[in-house]
């Protein structure tokens, strides 16, 4: 599904960071995406991503989004 999703955009995926909050070794990010598929469908989703930082680098990331919208848009 995800492989199909990334090749289905007509002009790529626009991601915007809405908010960042950091404390200790954690950074929380709120983001929104927008794209148009090659078939003309609009894809817009919202994300929450929790990053863990170790030695100045991203050690892990956990993403929360609406997978049903992905399925509805890309099948």
Coordinates of N, CA, C and O in Angstrom, one line a residue:
X1 N 0.8 -1.2 0.0 CA 0.0 0.0 0.0 C 0.9 1.3 0.0 O 0.6 2.2 -0.8
X2 N 1.9 1.3 0.9 CA 2.7 2.5 1.0 C 3.6 2.7 -0.3 O 3.8 3.8 -0.7
X3 N 4.0 1.6 -0.9 CA 4.8 1.8 -2.1 C 4.0 2.4 -3.2 O 4.4 3.3 -3.9
X4 N 2.7 2.0 -3.3 CA 1.8 2.5 -4.3 C 1.5 4.0 -4.0 O 1.4 4.8 -4.9
X5 N 1.4 4.3 -2.7 CA 1.1 5.7 -2.3 C 2.1 6.6 -2.7 O 1.8 7.7 -3.3
X6 N 3.4 6.3 -2.5 CA 4.5 7.3 -2.9 C 4.7 7.5 -4.4 O 5.2 8.5 -4.8
X7 N 4.3 6.5 -5.2 CA 4.4 6.7 -6.6 C 3.1 7.3 -7.2 O 3.1 7.6 -8.4
X8 N 2.1 7.5 -6.4 CA 0.8 7.9 -7.0 C 0.6 9.4 -7.0 O -0.4 9.9 -7.6
X9 N 1.5 10.2 -6.4 CA 1.3 11.6 -6.4 C 1.7 12.3 -7.7 O 2.7 11.9 -8.3
X10 N 0.9 13.3 -8.1 CA 1.3 13.9 -9.4 C 2.4 14.9 -9.2 O 3.2 15.1 -10.1
X11 N 2.5 15.6 -8.0 CA 3.6 16.6 -7.8 C 4.2 16.4 -6.4 O 4.6 17.4 -5.8
X12 N 4.3 15.2 -5.9 CA 4.9 15.0 -4.6 C 4.0 15.3 -3.5 O 2.8 15.6 -3.7
X13 N 4.5 15.1 -2.3 CA 3.7 15.3 -1.0 C 4.2 16.5 -0.3 O 5.4 16.6 0.0
X14 N 3.4 17.5 0.0 CA 3.7 18.7 0.7 C 3.4 18.4 2.2 O 2.3 18.2 2.6
X15 N 4.5 18.5 3.0 CA 4.3 18.3 4.5 C 4.7 19.6 5.2 O 5.7 20.2 4.8
X16 N 3.8 20.0 6.1 CA 4.1 21.2 6.9 C 4.1 20.9 8.3 O 3.1 20.2 8.8
X17 N 5.1 21.4 9.1 CA 5.1 21.2 10.5 C 4.3 22.3 11.1 O 4.5 23.5 10.8
X18 N 3.3 22.0 11.9 CA 2.4 22.9 12.5 C 2.9 23.3 13.9 O 2.8 24.5 14.3
X19 N 3.5 22.4 14.7 CA 3.9 22.6 16.0 C 5.0 21.7 16.4 O 4.9 20.5 16.0
X20 N 5.9 22.1 17.2 CA 7.0 21.3 17.8 C 7.1 21.6 19.3 O 7.1 22.8 19.7
X21 N 7.2 20.5 20.0 CA 7.4 20.7 21.5 C 8.5 19.7 21.9 O 8.5 18.5 21.5
X22 N 9.5 20.2 22.6 CA 10.6 19.3 23.1 C 10.8 19.4 24.5 O 10.7 20.4 25.2
X23 N 11.2 18.2 25.1 CA 11.5 18.1 26.5 C 12.4 16.9 26.7 O 12.1 15.8 26.2
X24 N 13.6 17.1 27.3 CA 14.5 16.0 27.5 C 15.0 15.5 26.2 O 15.4 16.2 25.3
X25 N 14.9 14.2 26.0 CA 15.3 13.5 24.7 C 14.1 13.3 23.8 O 14.2 12.5 22.8
X26 N 13.0 14.0 24.0 CA 11.8 13.8 23.2 C 11.4 15.0 22.5 O 11.4 16.1 23.0
X27 N 11.0 14.9 21.2 CA 10.4 16.0 20.4 C 9.1 15.5 19.9 O 9.0 14.5 19.2
X28 N 8.0 16.3 20.1 CA 6.7 15.9 19.6 C 6.4 16.9 18.4 O 6.6 18.1 18.6
X29 N 6.0 16.4 17.3 CA 5.7 17.2 16.1 C 4.3 16.9 15.7 O 3.8 15.8 15.6
X30 N 3.6 18.0 15.3 CA 2.3 18.0 14.7 C 2.5 18.5 13.3 O 3.1 19.5 13.0
X31 N 2.0 17.7 12.3 CA 2.2 18.0 10.9 C 1.0 17.7 10.1 O 0.1 17.0 10.5
X32 N 0.9 18.3 8.9 CA -0.2 18.1 7.9 C 0.4 17.9 6.6 O 1.4 18.5 6.2
X33 N -0.3 17.0 5.8 CA 0.2 16.8 4.4 C -0.9 17.1 3.5 O -2.1 17.1 3.8
X34 N -0.5 17.4 2.2 CA -1.4 17.6 1.1 C -0.8 17.2 -0.1 O 0.4 17.4 -0.4
X35 N -1.6 16.5 -1.0 CA -1.1 16.1 -2.3 C -2.3 15.8 -3.2 O -3.4 15.6 -2.7
X36 N -2.0 15.8 -4.5 CA -3.0 15.3 -5.4 C -2.5 14.1 -6.1 O -1.3 14.1 -6.5
X37 N -3.3 13.1 -6.2 CA -2.9 11.8 -6.8 C -2.9 12.0 -8.3 O -3.6 12.9 -8.9
X38 N -2.3 11.1 -9.0 CA -2.3 11.1 -10.5 C -3.7 10.9 -11.0 O -4.0 11.3 -12.1
X39 N -4.6 10.2 -10.2 CA -6.0 10.0 -10.6 C -6.8 11.2 -10.2 O -8.1 11.2 -10.5
X40 N -6.3 12.3 -9.6 CA -7.0 13.5 -9.3 C -7.6 13.5 -7.9 O -8.2 14.5 -7.5
X41 N -7.4 12.5 -7.1 CA -7.9 12.5 -5.7 C -7.0 13.4 -4.9 O -5.8 13.5 -5.0
X42 N -7.7 14.1 -3.9 CA -6.9 14.9 -2.9 C -6.6 14.1 -1.7 O -7.5 13.4 -1.2
X43 N -5.3 14.1 -1.3 CA -4.9 13.4 -0.1 C -4.4 14.5 0.9 O -3.5 15.3 0.6
X44 N -5.1 14.5 2.0 CA -4.7 15.4 3.1 C -4.8 14.6 4.4 O -5.8 14.0 4.6
X45 N -3.8 14.7 5.2 CA -3.8 13.9 6.4 C -3.1 14.7 7.5 O -2.4 15.7 7.2
X46 N -3.3 14.4 8.7 CA -2.7 15.0 9.9 C -1.9 13.9 10.6 O -2.2 12.8 10.6
X47 N -0.8 14.4 11.3 CA 0.2 13.5 11.9 C 0.6 14.0 13.2 O 0.7 15.2 13.5
X48 N 0.9 13.0 14.1 CA 1.6 13.3 15.3 C 2.8 12.4 15.3 O 2.6 11.2 15.1
X49 N 4.0 12.9 15.5 CA 5.2 12.1 15.4 C 6.0 12.4 16.7 O 6.3 13.5 17.0
X50 N 6.4 11.3 17.4 CA 7.2 11.5 18.6 C 8.6 11.0 18.3 O 8.8 9.8 17.9
X51 N 9.6 11.9 18.3 CA 10.9 11.5 18.1 C 11.7 11.4 19.4 O 11.5 12.1 20.3
X52 N 12.6 10.4 19.4 CA 13.5 10.2 20.5 C 14.9 10.5 20.0 O 15.3 10.0 18.9
X53 N 15.6 11.4 20.7 CA 16.9 11.8 20.3 C 18.0 11.2 21.1 O 17.9 11.2 22.4
X54 N 19.1 10.7 20.5 CA 20.2 10.2 21.2 C 21.5 10.6 20.5 O 21.6 10.5 19.3
X55 N 22.4 11.2 21.2 CA 23.7 11.7 20.7 C 23.4 12.7 19.5 O 24.2 12.7 18.5
X56 N 22.4 13.5 19.6 CA 22.1 14.5 18.6 C 21.5 14.0 17.3 O 21.3 14.8 16.4
X57 N 21.1 12.8 17.3 CA 20.5 12.2 16.1 C 19.1 11.5 16.5 O 18.9 11.2 17.7
X58 N 18.3 11.4 15.5 CA 17.0 10.7 15.7 C 17.3 9.2 16.0 O 17.8 8.5 15.1
X59 N 16.9 8.7 17.2 CA 17.1 7.3 17.5 C 15.9 6.5 17.2 O 16.0 5.3 16.8
X60 N 14.7 7.1 17.3 CA 13.4 6.4 16.9 C 12.4 7.5 16.6 O 12.5 8.6 17.0
X61 N 11.4 7.0 15.9 CA 10.2 7.9 15.6 C 9.0 7.0 15.6 O 9.0 5.9 15.1
X62 N 7.9 7.5 16.2 CA 6.6 6.8 16.2 C 5.6 7.8 15.7 O 5.4 8.9 16.1
X63 N 4.9 7.4 14.6 CA 4.0 8.2 13.9 C 2.5 7.7 14.1 O 2.3 6.5 14.1
X64 N 1.7 8.7 14.3 CA 0.2 8.5 14.5 C -0.5 9.3 13.4 O -0.2 10.5 13.2
X65 N -1.3 8.6 12.6 CA -2.0 9.3 11.5 C -3.3 8.5 11.3 O -3.7 7.6 12.0
X66 N -4.1 8.9 10.3 CA -5.3 8.3 9.9 C -5.1 7.2 8.8 O -5.2 7.6 7.7
X67 N -4.9 6.0 9.2 CA -4.6 5.0 8.1 C -5.8 4.7 7.3 O -5.7 4.3 6.1
X68 N -7.0 4.9 7.8 CA -8.2 4.7 7.0 C -8.3 5.6 5.8 O -8.7 5.3 4.7
X69 N -7.8 6.9 6.0 CA -7.8 7.9 4.9 C -6.8 7.4 3.9 O -7.1 7.6 2.7
X70 N -5.7 6.9 4.3 CA -4.7 6.3 3.3 C -5.4 5.2 2.5 O -5.3 5.2 1.3
X71 N -6.0 4.3 3.2 CA -6.7 3.2 2.5 C -7.8 3.7 1.5 O -7.9 3.2 0.4
X72 N -8.6 4.6 2.0 CA -9.6 5.2 1.1 C -9.1 5.9 -0.1 O -9.7 5.8 -1.2
X73 N -8.0 6.6 0.1 CA -7.4 7.3 -1.1 C -6.6 6.4 -2.0 O -6.7 6.5 -3.2
X74 N -5.8 5.5 -1.5 CA -4.9 4.7 -2.3 C -5.3 3.2 -2.5 O -4.7 2.5 -3.3
X75 N -6.3 2.8 -1.7 CA -6.7 1.4 -1.8 C -5.7 0.4 -1.4 O -5.6 -0.7 -1.7

